[in-house]
Amino acid sequence: MNVESSTGKASPICFYGDDFTGATAHLAGFHDAGLRALMFLNTPTASEIEKNLNSLDVLGVAGIGRSLSPQHMAKELLPAFQLFRSLGAQNIHYKVCSTFDSSPSVGSIGKAIELALETFGRCHIPIVISCPGFGRYVVFGNLFARYGSEVVRIDRHPTMAFHPATPMNEADMRRHLAQQTSLTSHLVDLRILQGTDEALNEAWEDTISEDPAVVFFDTQTESDLDRIASFLWNKSQLSPTPVFTVASQGLAQATGRYLARTGATKKDERDIAPVDLSQMLVLSGSASPQNALQIKTALEAGWHGIRIDMERALSPESASSVVAEIKQEIESCLRTGKSVVVYTAMGPSDPAIEAANKRSKERQLSQDTISFEIGGMFAQWMTHAVENCGLQRVILAGGDTSSHTMRKIDAYALRIAANGVDGGRLCRLVSDNPAFDCLEVMLKGGQVGGPGVFVNAANASAWRT
């Protein structure tokens, strides 16, 4: 499955995830197929690589690219890309959300592609966004997403069309990407995918003969995705340069399925089933309606809720007081046996959002700076609860804030421990600090999971290995 790198060691599949929750979903796609997969919380050091590389089929780096401006993306992405190149990786994914939400000013996928071309040389970059199992489809270049019982165009999706940082106002992925880069793009559409393997190969050769930088792939069904995954994998094994693909977790799942069918997988012997726990801590930075329902369900179940005063939290004069007050409140609740949910907002119409926006305008804070500051607070509360209250399992909800939180705790990697019955994945941290090593963390996107996902996460029955 792997190729020899310049170091003489087998080279793993590599990926960079542009936020932590999405990167975890990508990692799970490989893990579920039986691949030995580890994800670092930042571009790893030589020592961290040396400790783990020989036992890996998949090496991931969880990132924060989705929350950054283009000016800051090179510093974040290039070290990871250069690492992948040095390892001799032939199959590389840049993991993005299956909603493709991004903009010219925040989380620019176009900028990420430009940096990839700078690192790996001129190539034709496939983009595979669909995740049919998660209700995301690309049909003739247009992205659709499930909302309740319906499937709607992404620019008419009640959540994504009004995303606070990266609202989606264009369903045609080529037009959307064209707002972020001048690179040319083509499309392999459903008519080709519904044909023969020979037709797909011929369409690819015809497409790249016109030398586009980017090639989008339609995907309506899991079988479409499986065809694309096997096609790209085989291309990567024959190519003199890496196949760098922009993809959602659907491609990781399909690639894993393909490799499992070929027998190139080996179950990680470190898998241990989760157990029942009496206490949980949730730190939520999401404003999605589904996440609000999950918070309400936890409160109705008797959890203690702590609403962050965002105006005070984003004020230099009062931020440290907010951190100290909430830290004390969390510890007090945990010591009396209560589970706790700390949250920035209860859904998209929460007045706290307006208050945070007002304060951020006064301080001229960018969206990524706000996420950075909130993530820093979350990390302090999480660290205190783990080290002082013996907490064994934590949930981080919201992609951007989760990313910054994970970068600030005393751990350097994680692996998948279990999948959630009603959404989300449970991970175990890798750390040189005994308090954090093997700590269980659930990283959950705002729209992921059923109403009871927070409450159920304490139960062993909510997880399957």
Tab-separated table of C-alpha atoms in Angstrom:
chain	number	residue	atom	x	y	z
A	1	MET	CA	0.000	0.000	0.000
A	2	ASN	CA	2.745	2.458	0.939
A	3	VAL	CA	5.814	3.590	-0.980
A	4	GLU	CA	9.375	4.099	0.213
A	5	SER	CA	10.236	7.689	1.138
A	6	SER	CA	13.626	9.387	0.975
A	7	THR	CA	14.207	8.158	4.547
A	8	GLY	CA	13.819	4.524	3.450
A	9	LYS	CA	10.657	4.050	5.513
A	10	ALA	CA	7.176	3.259	4.243
A	11	SER	CA	5.271	6.433	3.470
A	12	PRO	CA	1.713	6.737	4.810
A	13	ILE	CA	-1.338	8.346	3.302
A	14	CYS	CA	-1.196	11.948	4.537
A	15	PHE	CA	-3.874	14.564	5.131
A	16	TYR	CA	-4.290	18.036	6.541
A	17	GLY	CA	-7.689	18.886	8.030
A	18	ASP	CA	-8.641	22.545	7.906
A	19	ASP	CA	-10.446	22.306	11.257
A	20	PHE	CA	-10.225	19.797	14.099
A	21	THR	CA	-13.748	18.379	14.061
A	22	GLY	CA	-13.643	17.790	10.316
A	23	ALA	CA	-10.114	16.383	10.514
A	24	THR	CA	-11.332	13.888	13.111
A	25	ALA	CA	-14.106	12.757	10.752
A	26	HIS	CA	-11.470	12.229	8.053
A	27	LEU	CA	-9.300	10.234	10.436
A	28	ALA	CA	-12.319	8.089	11.346
A	29	GLY	CA	-12.959	7.277	7.700
A	30	PHE	CA	-9.581	5.584	7.489
A	31	HIS	CA	-9.754	4.057	10.974
A	32	ASP	CA	-13.155	2.486	10.360
A	33	ALA	CA	-11.727	0.615	7.369
A	34	GLY	CA	-9.019	-0.911	9.546
A	35	LEU	CA	-6.130	1.413	8.708
A	36	ARG	CA	-3.760	2.369	11.510
A	37	ALA	CA	-4.286	6.119	11.674
A	38	LEU	CA	-2.908	8.858	13.906
A	39	MET	CA	-3.567	12.584	13.742
A	40	PHE	CA	-1.175	15.171	15.114
A	41	LEU	CA	-2.506	18.352	16.678
A	42	ASN	CA	0.099	20.437	14.889
A	43	THR	CA	2.792	19.682	12.349
A	44	PRO	CA	4.785	17.079	14.306
A	45	THR	CA	8.388	17.355	15.367
A	46	ALA	CA	11.017	14.905	14.124
A	47	SER	CA	10.875	13.177	17.513
A	48	GLU	CA	7.098	12.740	17.362
A	49	ILE	CA	7.354	11.355	13.842
A	50	GLU	CA	10.105	8.938	14.858
A	51	LYS	CA	8.012	7.581	17.757
A	52	ASN	CA	5.003	6.761	15.596
A	53	LEU	CA	5.739	6.519	11.869
A	54	ASN	CA	6.579	2.830	11.621
A	55	SER	CA	3.166	1.803	12.979
A	56	LEU	CA	1.091	4.081	10.715
A	57	ASP	CA	-0.841	3.658	7.493
A	58	VAL	CA	-2.310	7.175	7.752
A	59	LEU	CA	-0.723	10.332	9.152
A	60	GLY	CA	-2.953	13.350	9.631
A	61	VAL	CA	-2.358	16.902	10.794
A	62	ALA	CA	-5.306	18.706	12.350
A	63	GLY	CA	-5.265	22.359	11.462
A	64	ILE	CA	-6.949	25.723	11.736
A	65	GLY	CA	-6.834	26.764	8.083
A	66	ARG	CA	-10.592	27.136	7.869
A	67	SER	CA	-10.562	30.071	10.300
A	68	LEU	CA	-7.558	31.935	8.852
A	69	SER	CA	-7.201	34.789	6.428
A	70	PRO	CA	-5.203	34.053	3.238
A	71	GLN	CA	-2.327	36.150	4.601
A	72	HIS	CA	-1.912	33.737	7.531
A	73	MET	CA	-2.468	30.448	5.703
A	74	ALA	CA	1.068	29.928	4.386
A	75	LYS	CA	2.572	29.856	7.879
A	76	GLU	CA	-0.040	27.273	8.914
A	77	LEU	CA	-0.176	25.035	5.825
A	78	LEU	CA	3.314	24.976	4.326
A	79	PRO	CA	5.021	23.117	7.224
A	80	ALA	CA	2.467	20.294	6.930
A	81	PHE	CA	2.696	20.171	3.133
A	82	GLN	CA	6.503	20.139	3.281
A	83	LEU	CA	6.387	17.294	5.810
A	84	PHE	CA	4.153	15.240	3.512
A	85	ARG	CA	6.567	15.837	0.637
A	86	SER	CA	9.565	14.807	2.768
A	87	LEU	CA	7.801	11.563	3.727
A	88	GLY	CA	7.340	10.709	0.058
A	89	ALA	CA	3.544	10.582	0.352
A	90	GLN	CA	1.853	9.745	-2.932
A	91	ASN	CA	-1.735	10.177	-1.713
A	92	ILE	CA	-2.451	13.475	0.072
A	93	HIS	CA	-5.787	14.976	1.090
A	94	TYR	CA	-6.592	18.550	2.048
A	95	LYS	CA	-9.705	17.891	4.112
A	96	VAL	CA	-12.444	20.548	3.939
A	97	CYS	CA	-16.040	20.555	5.099
A	98	SER	CA	-18.537	18.835	2.801
A	99	THR	CA	-20.413	22.146	2.714
A	100	PHE	CA	-17.305	23.673	1.032
A	101	ASP	CA	-17.916	26.817	3.100
A	102	SER	CA	-15.018	29.214	2.623
A	103	SER	CA	-14.504	32.705	1.313
A	104	PRO	CA	-11.848	34.944	-0.236
A	105	SER	CA	-11.126	36.366	3.233
A	106	VAL	CA	-11.610	33.359	5.575
A	107	GLY	CA	-10.525	29.753	5.090
A	108	SER	CA	-9.787	30.235	1.396
A	109	ILE	CA	-9.652	26.843	-0.310
A	110	GLY	CA	-8.301	28.634	-3.355
A	111	LYS	CA	-5.310	29.848	-1.337
A	112	ALA	CA	-4.729	26.328	0.014
A	113	ILE	CA	-4.635	24.986	-3.556
A	114	GLU	CA	-2.139	27.660	-4.585
A	115	LEU	CA	0.105	26.683	-1.672
A	116	ALA	CA	-0.165	23.013	-2.642
A	117	LEU	CA	0.925	23.778	-6.194
A	118	GLU	CA	3.814	25.783	-4.778
A	119	THR	CA	4.894	22.781	-2.675
A	120	PHE	CA	4.236	19.803	-4.930
A	121	GLY	CA	4.708	21.347	-8.356
A	122	ARG	CA	2.297	21.742	-11.241
A	123	CYS	CA	-0.415	19.093	-11.105
A	124	HIS	CA	-4.154	18.679	-11.644
A	125	ILE	CA	-5.884	18.777	-8.253
A	126	PRO	CA	-9.083	16.720	-7.893
A	127	ILE	CA	-11.829	18.134	-5.684
A	128	VAL	CA	-14.201	15.557	-4.191
A	129	ILE	CA	-16.631	17.312	-1.844
A	130	SER	CA	-19.621	14.979	-1.699
A	131	CYS	CA	-20.393	12.822	1.296
A	132	PRO	CA	-23.642	11.018	0.338
A	133	GLY	CA	-23.841	9.184	3.652
A	134	PHE	CA	-23.914	12.571	5.384
A	135	GLY	CA	-26.409	14.090	2.932
A	136	ARG	CA	-23.986	16.100	0.762
A	137	TYR	CA	-24.064	15.751	-3.029
A	138	VAL	CA	-22.501	17.444	-6.074
A	139	VAL	CA	-24.586	17.250	-9.262
A	140	PHE	CA	-23.336	18.939	-12.451
A	141	GLY	CA	-21.002	21.002	-10.341
A	142	ASN	CA	-23.654	22.240	-7.899
A	143	LEU	CA	-23.531	21.370	-4.201
A	144	PHE	CA	-26.648	20.160	-2.397
A	145	ALA	CA	-27.092	19.336	1.292
A	146	ARG	CA	-29.731	17.571	3.305
A	147	TYR	CA	-31.743	19.721	5.702
A	148	GLY	CA	-34.248	17.715	7.721
A	149	SER	CA	-36.158	15.530	5.285
A	150	GLU	CA	-35.284	17.722	2.273
A	151	VAL	CA	-32.234	18.188	0.074
A	152	VAL	CA	-31.560	21.832	-0.810
A	153	ARG	CA	-29.003	23.790	-2.770
A	154	ILE	CA	-26.190	24.895	-0.463
A	155	ASP	CA	-26.941	28.578	-1.116
A	156	ARG	CA	-30.513	27.965	0.101
A	157	HIS	CA	-29.553	25.891	3.141
A	158	PRO	CA	-31.035	27.569	6.265
A	159	THR	CA	-27.768	27.184	8.194
A	160	MET	CA	-24.994	27.344	5.600
A	161	ALA	CA	-26.462	30.229	3.620
A	162	PHE	CA	-26.236	32.314	6.813
A	163	HIS	CA	-23.031	30.934	8.347
A	164	PRO	CA	-21.592	33.739	10.548
A	165	ALA	CA	-18.053	33.447	9.127
A	166	THR	CA	-18.387	31.867	5.672
A	167	PRO	CA	-21.950	32.146	4.337
A	168	MET	CA	-22.520	30.107	1.171
A	169	ASN	CA	-24.144	32.295	-1.482
A	170	GLU	CA	-23.177	30.221	-4.533
A	171	ALA	CA	-24.051	26.578	-5.235
A	172	ASP	CA	-21.884	26.123	-8.349
A	173	MET	CA	-18.559	24.999	-6.880
A	174	ARG	CA	-16.540	26.259	-9.824
A	175	ARG	CA	-17.996	29.740	-9.486
A	176	HIS	CA	-17.549	29.640	-5.715
A	177	LEU	CA	-13.880	28.679	-6.012
A	178	ALA	CA	-13.325	31.305	-8.715
A	179	GLN	CA	-14.007	33.983	-6.081
A	180	GLN	CA	-10.904	32.742	-4.220
A	181	THR	CA	-8.372	32.044	-6.977
A	182	SER	CA	-7.749	32.711	-10.645
A	183	LEU	CA	-6.796	29.054	-11.226
A	184	THR	CA	-8.874	27.303	-13.881
A	185	SER	CA	-11.223	24.432	-13.064
A	186	HIS	CA	-13.044	21.679	-14.976
A	187	LEU	CA	-15.688	19.103	-14.060
A	188	VAL	CA	-16.041	15.325	-14.392
A	189	ASP	CA	-19.824	15.025	-14.267
A	190	LEU	CA	-22.331	12.297	-13.507
A	191	ARG	CA	-22.635	11.204	-17.121
A	192	ILE	CA	-19.007	10.085	-17.021
A	193	LEU	CA	-19.279	8.453	-13.598
A	194	GLN	CA	-22.260	6.424	-14.728
A	195	GLY	CA	-20.239	5.046	-17.643
A	196	THR	CA	-17.401	2.549	-17.911
A	197	ASP	CA	-13.947	2.667	-16.316
A	198	GLU	CA	-12.528	3.266	-19.780
A	199	ALA	CA	-14.815	6.274	-20.212
A	200	LEU	CA	-13.697	7.706	-16.855
A	201	ASN	CA	-10.027	7.314	-17.771
A	202	GLU	CA	-10.626	8.866	-21.179
A	203	ALA	CA	-12.549	11.785	-19.665
A	204	TRP	CA	-9.729	12.414	-17.193
A	205	GLU	CA	-7.093	12.409	-19.933
A	206	ASP	CA	-9.225	14.718	-22.103
A	207	THR	CA	-9.747	17.051	-19.152
A	208	ILE	CA	-6.118	17.330	-18.083
A	209	SER	CA	-5.036	17.842	-21.707
A	210	GLU	CA	-6.583	21.290	-21.311
A	211	ASP	CA	-4.314	21.787	-18.278
A	212	PRO	CA	-6.797	22.932	-15.599
A	213	ALA	CA	-5.356	23.372	-12.101
A	214	VAL	CA	-8.500	21.926	-10.528
A	215	VAL	CA	-10.892	19.123	-11.518
A	216	PHE	CA	-14.200	18.811	-9.648
A	217	PHE	CA	-15.957	15.445	-9.461
A	218	ASP	CA	-19.729	15.079	-9.312
A	219	THR	CA	-20.877	12.515	-6.730
A	220	GLN	CA	-24.458	11.505	-6.035
A	221	THR	CA	-24.133	8.033	-4.513
A	222	GLU	CA	-21.672	6.013	-2.445
A	223	SER	CA	-20.941	3.920	-5.528
A	224	ASP	CA	-19.915	7.116	-7.378
A	225	LEU	CA	-17.608	7.913	-4.501
A	226	ASP	CA	-16.135	4.401	-4.489
A	227	ARG	CA	-15.325	4.691	-8.204
A	228	ILE	CA	-13.615	8.036	-7.677
A	229	ALA	CA	-11.629	6.748	-4.694
A	230	SER	CA	-10.295	3.690	-6.507
A	231	PHE	CA	-9.554	5.775	-9.617
A	232	LEU	CA	-7.563	8.399	-7.661
A	233	TRP	CA	-5.760	5.793	-5.565
A	234	ASN	CA	-4.545	3.953	-8.630
A	235	LYS	CA	-3.507	7.226	-10.247
A	236	SER	CA	-1.484	8.075	-7.129
A	237	GLN	CA	0.398	4.785	-7.255
A	238	LEU	CA	1.475	5.379	-10.862
A	239	SER	CA	2.083	9.120	-10.737
A	240	PRO	CA	5.641	10.517	-10.554
A	241	THR	CA	4.267	13.290	-8.326
A	242	PRO	CA	1.816	13.118	-5.400
A	243	VAL	CA	-1.914	13.171	-6.077
A	244	PHE	CA	-3.074	16.059	-3.895
A	245	THR	CA	-6.868	16.056	-3.502
A	246	VAL	CA	-9.219	18.540	-1.849
A	247	ALA	CA	-11.838	16.351	-0.202
A	248	SER	CA	-14.459	15.856	2.474
A	249	GLN	CA	-14.467	12.859	4.802
A	250	GLY	CA	-16.431	10.933	2.181
A	251	LEU	CA	-13.250	10.340	0.192
A	252	ALA	CA	-11.415	9.051	3.274
A	253	GLN	CA	-14.236	6.585	3.874
A	254	ALA	CA	-14.287	5.448	0.245
A	255	THR	CA	-10.494	5.156	0.063
A	256	GLY	CA	-10.577	3.104	3.257
A	257	ARG	CA	-13.232	0.828	1.786
A	258	TYR	CA	-11.172	0.348	-1.363
A	259	LEU	CA	-8.018	-0.547	0.578
A	260	ALA	CA	-9.988	-2.894	2.836
A	261	ARG	CA	-11.236	-4.728	-0.259
A	262	THR	CA	-7.653	-5.142	-1.443
A	263	GLY	CA	-6.608	-6.515	1.954
A	264	ALA	CA	-4.256	-3.617	2.725
A	265	THR	CA	-5.575	-2.935	6.248
A	266	LYS	CA	-4.623	-3.981	9.757
A	267	LYS	CA	-6.725	-3.227	12.854
A	268	ASP	CA	-5.051	-1.087	15.497
A	269	GLU	CA	-4.465	-3.355	18.477
A	270	ARG	CA	-4.685	-0.395	20.878
A	271	ASP	CA	-8.465	-0.069	20.480
A	272	ILE	CA	-10.200	-0.229	23.888
A	273	ALA	CA	-13.979	0.041	24.298
A	274	PRO	CA	-15.256	3.167	26.145
A	275	VAL	CA	-16.866	2.699	29.568
A	276	ASP	CA	-19.766	4.367	31.410
A	277	LEU	CA	-18.867	7.637	33.133
A	278	SER	CA	-20.789	9.642	35.698
A	279	GLN	CA	-19.612	13.099	34.641
A	280	MET	CA	-19.048	15.068	31.473
A	281	LEU	CA	-17.816	18.513	30.504
A	282	VAL	CA	-18.984	20.117	27.252
A	283	LEU	CA	-17.318	23.270	25.907
A	284	SER	CA	-19.422	24.623	23.056
A	285	GLY	CA	-18.446	27.377	20.649
A	286	SER	CA	-21.119	26.548	18.081
A	287	ALA	CA	-24.133	28.696	17.216
A	288	SER	CA	-25.929	26.105	15.077
A	289	PRO	CA	-29.608	25.292	15.745
A	290	GLN	CA	-28.833	21.587	16.206
A	291	ASN	CA	-26.171	22.355	18.785
A	292	ALA	CA	-28.633	24.597	20.655
A	293	LEU	CA	-31.079	21.698	20.851
A	294	GLN	CA	-28.336	19.496	22.254
A	295	ILE	CA	-27.526	22.053	24.951
A	296	LYS	CA	-31.208	22.348	25.892
A	297	THR	CA	-31.496	18.563	26.137
A	298	ALA	CA	-28.515	18.467	28.514
A	299	LEU	CA	-29.982	21.219	30.680
A	300	GLU	CA	-33.324	19.420	30.832
A	301	ALA	CA	-31.460	16.292	31.957
A	302	GLY	CA	-30.131	18.164	34.986
A	303	TRP	CA	-26.775	19.338	33.706
A	304	HIS	CA	-25.420	22.631	34.973
A	305	GLY	CA	-25.269	25.253	32.232
A	306	ILE	CA	-22.791	28.128	32.112
A	307	ARG	CA	-23.455	30.808	29.516
A	308	ILE	CA	-20.311	32.789	28.734
A	309	ASP	CA	-20.819	36.544	28.909
A	310	MET	CA	-19.269	37.161	25.522
A	311	GLU	CA	-19.075	40.926	25.875
A	312	ARG	CA	-16.991	40.553	29.054
A	313	ALA	CA	-15.037	37.585	27.687
A	314	LEU	CA	-13.863	39.615	24.685
A	315	SER	CA	-12.944	42.673	26.743
A	316	PRO	CA	-9.266	42.875	27.796
A	317	GLU	CA	-10.292	44.439	31.120
A	318	SER	CA	-12.571	41.565	32.160
A	319	ALA	CA	-11.483	38.469	30.213
A	320	SER	CA	-9.231	37.098	32.973
A	321	SER	CA	-12.041	37.510	35.513
A	322	VAL	CA	-14.423	35.561	33.264
A	323	VAL	CA	-11.880	32.756	32.956
A	324	ALA	CA	-11.370	32.581	36.730
A	325	GLU	CA	-15.087	32.718	37.546
A	326	ILE	CA	-16.056	29.967	35.125
A	327	LYS	CA	-13.084	27.816	36.125
A	328	GLN	CA	-14.274	27.942	39.729
A	329	GLU	CA	-17.897	27.253	38.752
A	330	ILE	CA	-16.906	24.227	36.639
A	331	GLU	CA	-14.824	22.743	39.459
A	332	SER	CA	-17.565	23.323	42.024
A	333	CYS	CA	-20.139	21.516	39.879
A	334	LEU	CA	-17.869	18.595	39.008
A	335	ARG	CA	-16.953	18.078	42.662
A	336	THR	CA	-20.643	17.802	43.555
A	337	GLY	CA	-21.215	15.197	40.857
A	338	LYS	CA	-22.872	17.347	38.185
A	339	SER	CA	-22.072	17.362	34.489
A	340	VAL	CA	-21.460	20.788	32.959
A	341	VAL	CA	-22.045	22.458	29.601
A	342	VAL	CA	-20.308	25.791	28.953
A	343	TYR	CA	-21.520	27.611	25.854
A	344	THR	CA	-21.006	30.806	23.889
A	345	ALA	CA	-24.488	30.887	22.297
A	346	MET	CA	-27.786	29.030	22.202
A	347	GLY	CA	-28.430	28.957	18.469
A	348	PRO	CA	-27.992	31.539	15.682
A	349	SER	CA	-30.482	34.059	17.097
A	350	ASP	CA	-28.902	34.242	20.565
A	351	PRO	CA	-28.318	37.902	21.594
A	352	ALA	CA	-24.839	36.846	22.725
A	353	ILE	CA	-23.786	36.771	19.066
A	354	GLU	CA	-24.711	40.415	18.572
A	355	ALA	CA	-22.893	41.332	21.789
A	356	ALA	CA	-19.777	39.466	20.645
A	357	ASN	CA	-19.923	41.136	17.233
A	358	LYS	CA	-20.236	44.538	18.858
A	359	ARG	CA	-17.217	43.960	21.071
A	360	SER	CA	-15.172	42.518	18.215
A	361	LYS	CA	-15.894	45.571	16.061
A	362	GLU	CA	-14.798	47.878	18.871
A	363	ARG	CA	-11.532	45.937	19.189
A	364	GLN	CA	-11.235	45.373	15.417
A	365	LEU	CA	-10.982	41.618	15.941
A	366	SER	CA	-11.134	39.202	13.009
A	367	GLN	CA	-13.235	36.033	13.151
A	368	ASP	CA	-10.148	33.853	13.553
A	369	THR	CA	-8.929	36.038	16.431
A	370	ILE	CA	-12.272	35.610	18.214
A	371	SER	CA	-12.078	31.842	17.747
A	372	PHE	CA	-8.483	31.931	18.993
A	373	GLU	CA	-9.442	33.785	22.178
A	374	ILE	CA	-12.431	31.554	22.937
A	375	GLY	CA	-10.359	28.443	22.223
A	376	GLY	CA	-7.744	29.676	24.679
A	377	MET	CA	-10.382	29.998	27.393
A	378	PHE	CA	-11.747	26.537	26.629
A	379	ALA	CA	-8.234	25.091	26.929
A	380	GLN	CA	-7.763	26.630	30.366
A	381	TRP	CA	-11.090	25.265	31.632
A	382	MET	CA	-10.478	21.843	30.131
A	383	THR	CA	-6.956	21.617	31.580
A	384	HIS	CA	-8.134	22.623	35.039
A	385	ALA	CA	-10.998	20.103	35.013
A	386	VAL	CA	-8.738	17.258	33.845
A	387	GLU	CA	-5.855	17.956	36.212
A	388	ASN	CA	-7.888	18.898	39.298
A	389	CYS	CA	-11.146	16.938	38.996
A	390	GLY	CA	-9.996	13.730	37.342
A	391	LEU	CA	-12.238	14.238	34.313
A	392	GLN	CA	-11.915	11.366	31.815
A	393	ARG	CA	-14.054	12.502	28.856
A	394	VAL	CA	-14.623	15.974	27.360
A	395	ILE	CA	-16.738	17.204	24.437
A	396	LEU	CA	-15.673	20.140	22.274
A	397	ALA	CA	-18.440	21.409	19.999
A	398	GLY	CA	-17.791	23.820	17.119
A	399	GLY	CA	-15.044	23.446	14.530
A	400	ASP	CA	-13.135	26.715	14.836
A	401	THR	CA	-13.058	27.023	18.635
A	402	SER	CA	-12.302	23.299	19.015
A	403	SER	CA	-9.297	23.673	16.754
A	404	HIS	CA	-7.735	26.408	18.852
A	405	THR	CA	-8.569	24.568	22.084
A	406	MET	CA	-6.788	21.406	20.958
A	407	ARG	CA	-3.696	23.360	19.946
A	408	LYS	CA	-3.395	24.720	23.508
A	409	ILE	CA	-3.713	21.569	25.627
A	410	ASP	CA	-0.825	19.322	26.681
A	411	ALA	CA	-1.140	16.637	23.999
A	412	TYR	CA	0.433	16.199	20.583
A	413	ALA	CA	-1.758	13.660	18.769
A	414	LEU	CA	-4.946	11.604	18.902
A	415	ARG	CA	-6.412	8.408	17.491
A	416	ILE	CA	-10.014	7.279	17.056
A	417	ALA	CA	-11.401	5.297	19.996
A	418	ALA	CA	-15.026	4.805	18.920
A	419	ASN	CA	-17.852	6.085	16.727
A	420	GLY	CA	-20.963	7.623	18.213
A	421	VAL	CA	-24.322	5.961	17.741
A	422	ASP	CA	-25.993	9.354	17.172
A	423	GLY	CA	-23.079	11.315	15.745
A	424	GLY	CA	-19.543	12.370	16.557
A	425	ARG	CA	-16.377	10.419	17.290
A	426	LEU	CA	-14.572	9.659	20.495
A	427	CYS	CA	-10.807	10.116	20.400
A	428	ARG	CA	-7.980	9.271	22.784
A	429	LEU	CA	-5.171	11.752	23.181
A	430	VAL	CA	-1.468	10.976	22.932
A	431	SER	CA	0.579	12.986	25.406
A	432	ASP	CA	3.728	12.870	27.499
A	433	ASN	CA	1.598	14.256	30.351
A	434	PRO	CA	-0.043	11.309	32.203
A	435	ALA	CA	-3.137	13.420	32.992
A	436	PHE	CA	-3.809	13.900	29.264
A	437	ASP	CA	-2.465	10.679	27.780
A	438	CYS	CA	-5.488	8.519	26.815
A	439	LEU	CA	-7.944	11.283	27.820
A	440	GLU	CA	-11.116	10.781	25.780
A	441	VAL	CA	-12.253	13.762	23.717
A	442	MET	CA	-15.265	14.025	21.461
A	443	LEU	CA	-14.841	16.642	18.714
A	444	LYS	CA	-18.248	17.531	17.303
A	445	GLY	CA	-19.282	19.900	14.555
A	446	GLY	CA	-22.258	22.101	15.364
A	447	GLN	CA	-24.654	20.288	13.021
A	448	VAL	CA	-23.573	16.771	14.001
A	449	GLY	CA	-25.498	14.428	16.293
A	450	GLY	CA	-28.988	13.927	17.641
A	451	PRO	CA	-30.613	15.983	20.415
A	452	GLY	CA	-29.244	13.744	23.180
A	453	VAL	CA	-25.667	13.456	21.945
A	454	PHE	CA	-24.132	15.301	24.937
A	455	VAL	CA	-26.073	13.341	27.535
A	456	ASN	CA	-25.606	9.999	25.801
A	457	ALA	CA	-21.860	10.473	25.364
A	458	ALA	CA	-21.291	9.495	29.012
A	459	ASN	CA	-22.689	6.011	28.355
A	460	ALA	CA	-20.703	3.091	26.939
A	461	SER	CA	-23.795	2.106	24.924
A	462	ALA	CA	-23.457	5.336	22.890
A	463	TRP	CA	-20.204	4.138	21.335
A	464	ARG	CA	-19.172	1.381	18.979
A	465	THR	CA	-15.585	0.367	18.264
